[in-house]
Amino acid sequence: MPAYSRDLRFTFVPEHGGAFEVNAFTFEEALSEPYRLCVQLSSLDAAANAGALLDQPALFTIWRGGQPIRHIHGIVSECERADTGCRRTCYRAVMAPSLVRAARCSGWRIYQYLTVPEIMADVLQRLGIADYEQHTAADHPRRAYCVQAGDTDLQFLNRLAAEEGYLYRFDHTERSHRLIHADRIRGLGEIQGGPVVYNAACGGAPREPALRRFTFAVRVRTSVPLQRDAAHTNLRDVPPSARVAADLGMHDARPGRYAYPGAYPRNEAGKPFAPSLLPGLRRDARVAFAQGDDARLVPGLAFNLIGHPRQEWNKAWRPVRLRHQGVQHGGHDEAGAGGKRGTRYHCAAELIPETADWKPEPGLKPRPSAPLQPDRFSRTA
């Protein structure tokens, strides 16, 4: 981690509960994944009811120079009470989005003649998630039938989103967090506050937030996804839906991924699947890894990098995965005169070029163990 800074501060404010100070935290977030914030806390109240925080909203804030840099709003999903020192009692809380409630619900449902955006909105409405947006740029045809075969609501949502090229992220404010589904990553926007600085100079306290390490990797990944299905109405093969990656360079395009059945009855319905499948299979074919202490980075929001000695890397990038860590000293009476003071913050990011497409990894459909009851067209799910 970087040197201690007195300009940084972390706060944790539950909607219902006592007063707590932050000792340390770890925050993991990524595109198309529920985030997880683990906070180590302390309180002067040894009788604070940790259970009162459970399943209640809370707000975690990263401050710099008295200004809020990042808000993380969520629901407390875990809470622990630990040991008591001379005056303070230690606690541990885990925050997650309200979407994690979908992992605790499952069902058997059949949706008929609805689009995937309509199905996802219906699932979230039944879960009571009202703070929700959809950004749809492509056409999504209606499905004659769509089955949730015993998987959890979260698995069902992720599977449908991956099939039709939807990704999701969260937008945080002081009072809420919003789930946003989008079928185009380039429409998610960019961070506020100007470009991100690269500064690898070590020694002494850093003067401004920056990225200190930056590496770029190119990997061989599947280049040709091919799907084929059979039309039950005329018992003839539907022509395959395929797409070849455009950024192969010298790589061999022959290795491909073949899927049968493709789970679509007409070639018009199968055509959108291949373009959505390819970015999901190649989502980490060209990826950068960065480390630093700029807390403005958010999955899905692009930023401009400046100051790197390699000019081709001074361009727009987009985080897809982040891990934030922080340690805060100075609020403990037990620290004494010789104790550590100040705050440290560090983040590690996985980035893709801003012009690159990105989709979630394709998922597998559930495999029911009970006997299946096909219809007159021999369809089961």
Coordinates of C-alpha atoms in Angstrom, one line a residue:
M1 CA 0.0 0.0 0.0
P2 CA 1.1 3.6 -0.4
A3 CA 2.3 5.8 2.4
Y4 CA -0.1 7.1 5.1
S5 CA -2.1 10.2 4.2
R6 CA -4.0 12.6 6.4
D7 CA -6.2 13.8 3.6
L8 CA -8.0 10.5 3.3
R9 CA -10.9 9.4 5.5
F10 CA -13.3 6.5 5.5
T11 CA -16.8 6.6 7.1
F12 CA -19.5 4.0 7.7
V13 CA -23.0 5.2 8.5
P14 CA -25.8 2.6 8.9
E15 CA -29.4 3.8 8.5
H16 CA -30.3 2.1 11.8
G17 CA -27.7 1.5 14.5
G18 CA -25.0 3.1 16.5
A19 CA -21.9 5.2 15.7
F20 CA -18.9 3.3 14.2
E21 CA -15.4 4.1 13.1
V22 CA -13.7 2.4 10.2
N23 CA -10.5 0.5 10.9
A24 CA -10.0 -1.2 7.5
F25 CA -12.0 -2.3 4.5
T26 CA -11.9 -4.5 1.4
F27 CA -14.2 -3.7 -1.5
E28 CA -14.5 -5.9 -4.6
E29 CA -16.6 -5.0 -7.6
A30 CA -16.9 -6.0 -11.2
L31 CA -19.1 -5.8 -14.2
S32 CA -22.1 -8.2 -14.1
E33 CA -21.3 -9.3 -10.5
P34 CA -22.7 -8.2 -7.2
Y35 CA -20.2 -6.2 -5.2
R36 CA -19.0 -7.1 -1.8
L37 CA -17.7 -4.6 0.8
C38 CA -16.1 -6.0 4.0
V39 CA -15.6 -3.4 6.7
Q40 CA -13.7 -3.7 10.0
L41 CA -15.3 -1.4 12.5
S42 CA -14.9 -0.2 16.1
S43 CA -17.3 1.5 18.5
L44 CA -17.3 2.9 22.0
D45 CA -20.6 1.2 22.6
A46 CA -19.8 -2.4 23.7
A47 CA -23.5 -3.2 23.8
A48 CA -24.2 -2.1 20.2
N49 CA -26.7 -4.5 18.7
A50 CA -25.0 -5.9 15.6
G51 CA -28.2 -7.7 14.6
A52 CA -30.0 -4.4 14.2
L53 CA -27.7 -3.7 11.2
L54 CA -28.6 -6.9 9.4
D55 CA -30.5 -6.5 6.1
Q56 CA -30.6 -2.8 6.6
P57 CA -29.2 0.0 4.3
A58 CA -25.8 1.5 5.1
L59 CA -23.4 4.0 3.4
F60 CA -19.7 3.8 3.1
T61 CA -17.8 6.8 1.9
I62 CA -14.2 7.5 0.8
W63 CA -13.2 11.1 1.6
R64 CA -10.2 13.1 0.3
G65 CA -9.6 16.6 1.5
G66 CA -13.0 16.9 3.0
Q67 CA -14.8 16.0 -0.2
P68 CA -16.5 12.7 -0.9
I69 CA -14.7 10.8 -3.7
R70 CA -16.8 7.6 -3.7
H71 CA -20.1 6.5 -2.1
I72 CA -20.9 2.8 -1.7
H73 CA -24.5 2.2 -0.7
G74 CA -25.8 -1.3 0.0
I75 CA -27.5 -3.7 2.4
V76 CA -25.7 -5.2 5.4
S77 CA -25.7 -8.9 4.7
E78 CA -23.4 -10.0 7.5
C79 CA -22.5 -8.5 10.9
E80 CA -20.1 -9.8 13.6
R81 CA -19.2 -8.6 17.1
A82 CA -15.6 -9.3 18.1
D83 CA -13.3 -8.5 21.1
T84 CA -13.4 -5.5 23.4
G85 CA -10.3 -3.5 24.1
C86 CA -9.6 -0.9 26.7
R87 CA -12.5 1.3 25.5
R88 CA -13.6 0.1 22.1
T89 CA -15.3 -3.0 20.7
C90 CA -14.5 -4.4 17.3
Y91 CA -17.2 -5.3 14.7
R92 CA -17.2 -6.6 11.2
A93 CA -19.9 -5.8 8.6
V94 CA -20.4 -7.0 5.0
M95 CA -22.3 -4.9 2.5
A96 CA -23.8 -6.1 -0.8
P97 CA -26.4 -4.8 -3.2
S98 CA -30.1 -5.7 -2.9
L99 CA -29.6 -7.9 -5.9
V100 CA -28.0 -10.6 -3.7
R101 CA -31.5 -11.3 -2.4
A102 CA -32.1 -12.9 -5.8
A103 CA -29.5 -15.6 -4.9
R104 CA -31.8 -16.7 -2.1
C105 CA -34.9 -17.1 -4.3
S106 CA -35.6 -19.8 -6.9
G107 CA -38.6 -20.9 -8.9
W108 CA -40.1 -22.8 -11.8
R109 CA -41.7 -20.4 -14.2
I110 CA -42.5 -20.3 -17.9
Y111 CA -42.5 -17.0 -19.8
Q112 CA -44.3 -16.9 -23.2
Y113 CA -44.0 -14.3 -26.0
L114 CA -41.9 -11.8 -23.9
T115 CA -38.6 -10.2 -24.7
V116 CA -35.6 -10.8 -22.4
P117 CA -35.7 -7.1 -21.1
E118 CA -39.3 -7.7 -20.2
I119 CA -38.5 -10.9 -18.4
M120 CA -35.6 -9.4 -16.4
A121 CA -37.8 -6.4 -15.4
D122 CA -40.5 -8.8 -14.2
V123 CA -38.0 -10.9 -12.1
L124 CA -36.6 -7.7 -10.4
Q125 CA -40.1 -6.3 -9.8
R126 CA -41.1 -9.5 -8.0
L127 CA -37.9 -9.2 -5.9
G128 CA -38.9 -5.6 -4.9
I129 CA -36.0 -4.0 -6.6
A130 CA -37.5 -0.7 -7.9
D131 CA -34.3 1.3 -8.4
Y132 CA -33.5 -0.1 -11.8
E133 CA -32.7 1.0 -15.3
Q134 CA -32.4 -0.6 -18.7
H135 CA -30.3 0.8 -21.5
T136 CA -31.2 -1.0 -24.7
A137 CA -29.7 -0.2 -28.1
A138 CA -30.3 -3.5 -30.0
D139 CA -33.5 -5.2 -30.9
H140 CA -34.4 -8.2 -28.7
P141 CA -37.0 -10.5 -30.3
R142 CA -39.8 -12.0 -28.3
R143 CA -39.2 -15.6 -27.1
A144 CA -42.0 -18.1 -27.8
Y145 CA -41.2 -19.6 -24.4
C146 CA -38.5 -19.1 -21.7
V147 CA -38.2 -21.4 -18.7
Q148 CA -36.7 -20.8 -15.3
A149 CA -36.1 -24.5 -14.4
G150 CA -35.4 -24.4 -10.6
D151 CA -32.3 -22.1 -10.8
T152 CA -32.1 -19.1 -8.5
D153 CA -33.4 -15.8 -9.7
L154 CA -29.8 -14.5 -9.8
Q155 CA -28.6 -17.4 -11.9
F156 CA -31.7 -16.9 -14.2
L157 CA -31.0 -13.2 -14.6
N158 CA -27.3 -13.7 -15.3
R159 CA -28.0 -16.5 -17.8
L160 CA -30.6 -14.4 -19.8
A161 CA -28.4 -11.4 -19.7
A162 CA -25.4 -13.3 -21.1
E163 CA -27.4 -14.9 -23.8
E164 CA -28.6 -11.6 -25.2
G165 CA -25.5 -9.5 -24.5
Y166 CA -26.6 -7.6 -21.4
L167 CA -24.2 -6.6 -18.7
Y168 CA -24.9 -4.7 -15.5
R169 CA -23.3 -2.3 -13.1
F170 CA -24.3 -0.3 -10.0
D171 CA -24.7 3.5 -9.6
H172 CA -24.2 4.7 -6.0
T173 CA -25.5 7.8 -4.3
E174 CA -25.7 8.8 -0.6
R175 CA -29.2 7.4 -0.3
S176 CA -29.4 4.5 -2.7
H177 CA -27.8 2.2 -5.3
R178 CA -29.2 1.6 -8.7
L179 CA -28.9 -1.5 -10.9
I180 CA -28.3 -0.7 -14.5
H181 CA -28.6 -3.3 -17.3
A182 CA -27.1 -2.3 -20.7
D183 CA -26.5 -4.2 -24.0
R184 CA -23.7 -1.8 -25.1
I185 CA -20.8 -1.1 -22.8
R186 CA -19.8 2.0 -24.6
G187 CA -22.9 3.8 -23.5
L188 CA -22.1 3.6 -19.8
G189 CA -20.3 6.9 -19.6
E190 CA -17.1 8.0 -18.0
I191 CA -15.8 9.1 -14.6
Q192 CA -15.9 12.6 -13.3
G193 CA -13.0 14.8 -12.3
G194 CA -10.8 14.7 -15.4
P195 CA -8.1 12.2 -16.6
V196 CA -6.3 9.7 -14.4
V197 CA -2.6 10.3 -14.0
Y198 CA 0.1 7.7 -14.3
N199 CA 3.0 8.3 -11.9
A200 CA 5.4 5.4 -11.1
A201 CA 7.8 7.6 -9.1
C202 CA 8.3 6.1 -5.7
G203 CA 9.8 7.7 -2.6
G204 CA 8.1 10.2 -0.4
A205 CA 4.4 10.7 0.0
P206 CA 2.5 10.9 -3.3
R207 CA 1.2 14.4 -4.1
E208 CA -1.9 13.4 -6.0
P209 CA -3.9 10.2 -6.7
A210 CA -2.5 8.2 -9.6
L211 CA -1.8 4.8 -11.0
R212 CA 1.6 3.5 -10.0
R213 CA 1.8 0.3 -11.9
F214 CA 0.5 -0.6 -15.4
T215 CA 0.9 -3.8 -17.4
F216 CA -0.8 -5.0 -20.6
A217 CA -1.4 -8.6 -21.7
V218 CA -2.6 -10.2 -24.9
R219 CA -4.0 -13.7 -24.8
V220 CA -5.2 -16.4 -27.2
R221 CA -8.9 -17.0 -26.8
T222 CA -11.7 -18.5 -28.8
S223 CA -12.1 -16.6 -32.0
V224 CA -15.1 -18.3 -33.8
P225 CA -18.2 -19.2 -31.9
L226 CA -20.6 -21.3 -34.0
Q227 CA -24.1 -22.3 -33.1
R228 CA -26.6 -24.5 -34.9
D229 CA -30.1 -25.6 -34.2
A230 CA -33.0 -27.5 -35.8
A231 CA -36.4 -25.9 -36.7
H232 CA -39.1 -28.3 -35.3
T233 CA -41.6 -26.8 -37.7
N234 CA -39.9 -28.1 -40.9
L235 CA -37.4 -30.6 -39.4
R236 CA -34.5 -29.0 -41.3
D237 CA -31.3 -27.6 -39.9
V238 CA -31.3 -23.9 -39.3
P239 CA -28.1 -22.4 -40.9
P240 CA -25.4 -21.8 -38.3
S241 CA -24.9 -18.4 -36.7
A242 CA -21.2 -17.5 -36.4
R243 CA -19.0 -14.5 -36.1
V244 CA -15.2 -14.2 -36.4
A245 CA -13.2 -11.9 -34.1
A246 CA -11.8 -8.8 -35.9
D247 CA -8.7 -8.3 -33.7
L248 CA -6.9 -11.6 -34.2
G249 CA -3.8 -10.1 -35.8
M250 CA -1.5 -13.1 -36.5
H251 CA -3.6 -15.5 -34.4
D252 CA -5.1 -18.6 -36.0
A253 CA -8.9 -18.2 -36.5
R254 CA -9.5 -21.9 -36.9
P255 CA -10.1 -22.9 -33.2
G256 CA -13.8 -22.3 -32.6
R257 CA -16.6 -23.1 -30.2
Y258 CA -19.4 -25.2 -31.6
A259 CA -22.7 -25.4 -29.7
Y260 CA -25.7 -27.6 -30.6
P261 CA -28.5 -27.1 -30.0
G262 CA -28.3 -23.3 -30.0
A263 CA -31.7 -22.9 -28.3
Y264 CA -33.3 -20.9 -31.0
P265 CA -35.9 -22.0 -33.5
R266 CA -35.2 -19.7 -36.4
N267 CA -32.0 -18.3 -37.8
E268 CA -33.3 -14.7 -37.3
A269 CA -33.5 -15.5 -33.6
G270 CA -30.1 -17.1 -33.5
K271 CA -28.2 -14.3 -35.3
P272 CA -28.0 -11.9 -32.2
F273 CA -26.6 -14.8 -30.1
A274 CA -23.3 -15.1 -31.9
P275 CA -22.3 -11.4 -31.6
S276 CA -23.1 -11.6 -27.9
L277 CA -21.3 -14.8 -27.4
L278 CA -18.0 -13.7 -29.0
P279 CA -17.2 -10.8 -26.7
G280 CA -18.0 -13.0 -23.7
L281 CA -15.5 -15.6 -24.8
R282 CA -12.9 -13.0 -25.6
R283 CA -13.5 -10.6 -22.7
D284 CA -9.9 -10.9 -21.4
A285 CA -8.1 -11.4 -24.7
R286 CA -6.6 -7.8 -24.4
V287 CA -6.5 -6.6 -20.9
A288 CA -4.4 -4.3 -18.7
F289 CA -3.7 -4.5 -15.0
A290 CA -3.1 -1.3 -13.0
Q291 CA -2.4 -0.4 -9.3
G292 CA -2.7 2.9 -7.7
D293 CA -4.7 5.1 -5.3
D294 CA -7.2 6.9 -7.4
A295 CA -10.6 6.0 -5.9
R296 CA -12.6 7.4 -8.8
L297 CA -12.3 4.2 -10.8
V298 CA -15.6 2.4 -11.3
P299 CA -16.4 -0.7 -13.3
G300 CA -17.9 0.2 -16.7
L301 CA -17.0 3.9 -16.6
A302 CA -14.2 5.0 -19.0
F303 CA -11.3 7.3 -18.1
N304 CA -8.4 8.9 -20.0
L305 CA -4.9 7.9 -18.9
I306 CA -2.2 10.5 -19.1
G307 CA 1.5 10.7 -18.1
H308 CA 2.6 7.2 -19.2
P309 CA 6.0 7.0 -21.0
R310 CA 4.4 4.7 -23.6
Q311 CA 2.3 7.0 -25.7
E312 CA 0.1 4.3 -27.1
W313 CA -1.2 3.6 -23.5
N314 CA -2.2 7.2 -23.0
K315 CA -5.7 6.7 -24.1
A316 CA -9.2 5.8 -22.9
W317 CA -9.5 2.7 -20.7
R318 CA -12.5 1.1 -19.0
P319 CA -12.3 -0.9 -15.7
V320 CA -14.1 -4.2 -15.6
R321 CA -12.9 -5.4 -12.2
L322 CA -11.6 -3.6 -9.1
R323 CA -10.3 -4.4 -5.7
H324 CA -10.1 -1.6 -3.1
Q325 CA -8.3 -1.8 0.2
G326 CA -7.9 0.7 3.0
V327 CA -6.5 1.0 6.5
Q328 CA -7.4 3.9 8.8
H329 CA -5.6 4.8 12.0
G330 CA -6.0 7.7 14.4
G331 CA -9.4 7.0 15.9
H332 CA -8.2 4.7 18.6
D333 CA -7.5 5.8 22.1
E334 CA -5.6 2.5 22.6
A335 CA -3.1 3.5 19.9
G336 CA -1.4 5.9 22.3
A337 CA 1.1 8.6 21.5
G338 CA 3.4 6.3 19.6
G339 CA 0.6 4.6 17.6
K340 CA 0.2 4.8 13.8
R341 CA -1.8 7.8 12.5
G342 CA -3.3 8.5 9.1
T343 CA -5.0 6.5 6.4
R344 CA -3.9 4.3 3.5
Y345 CA -5.7 3.4 0.3
H346 CA -4.9 1.1 -2.6
C347 CA -6.7 -0.2 -5.6
A348 CA -6.0 -2.9 -8.2
A349 CA -7.8 -2.7 -11.5
E350 CA -8.4 -4.9 -14.5
L351 CA -8.9 -2.7 -17.6
I352 CA -9.8 -3.0 -21.2
P353 CA -9.4 -0.5 -24.0
E354 CA -12.4 1.9 -24.2
T355 CA -13.1 0.9 -27.8
A356 CA -13.2 -2.8 -26.9
D357 CA -16.5 -4.7 -26.5
W358 CA -17.2 -6.7 -23.3
K359 CA -19.9 -9.1 -22.4
P360 CA -20.4 -11.5 -19.4
E361 CA -19.2 -15.0 -19.6
P362 CA -21.9 -17.3 -21.2
G363 CA -23.6 -19.5 -18.6
L364 CA -25.0 -23.0 -18.7
K365 CA -28.7 -23.8 -18.5
P366 CA -29.8 -25.9 -15.5
R367 CA -30.1 -29.6 -15.9
P368 CA -33.3 -30.9 -14.2
S369 CA -33.0 -34.3 -12.7
A370 CA -36.7 -35.0 -12.7
P371 CA -38.5 -36.5 -15.8
L372 CA -39.2 -34.0 -18.5
Q373 CA -42.7 -33.6 -20.1
P374 CA -42.3 -32.5 -23.7
D375 CA -45.0 -30.8 -25.7
R376 CA -46.3 -31.9 -29.1
F377 CA -43.2 -30.4 -30.8
S378 CA -40.9 -32.4 -28.5
R379 CA -39.8 -29.2 -26.7
T380 CA -38.9 -29.4 -23.1
A381 CA -37.3 -26.0 -22.0

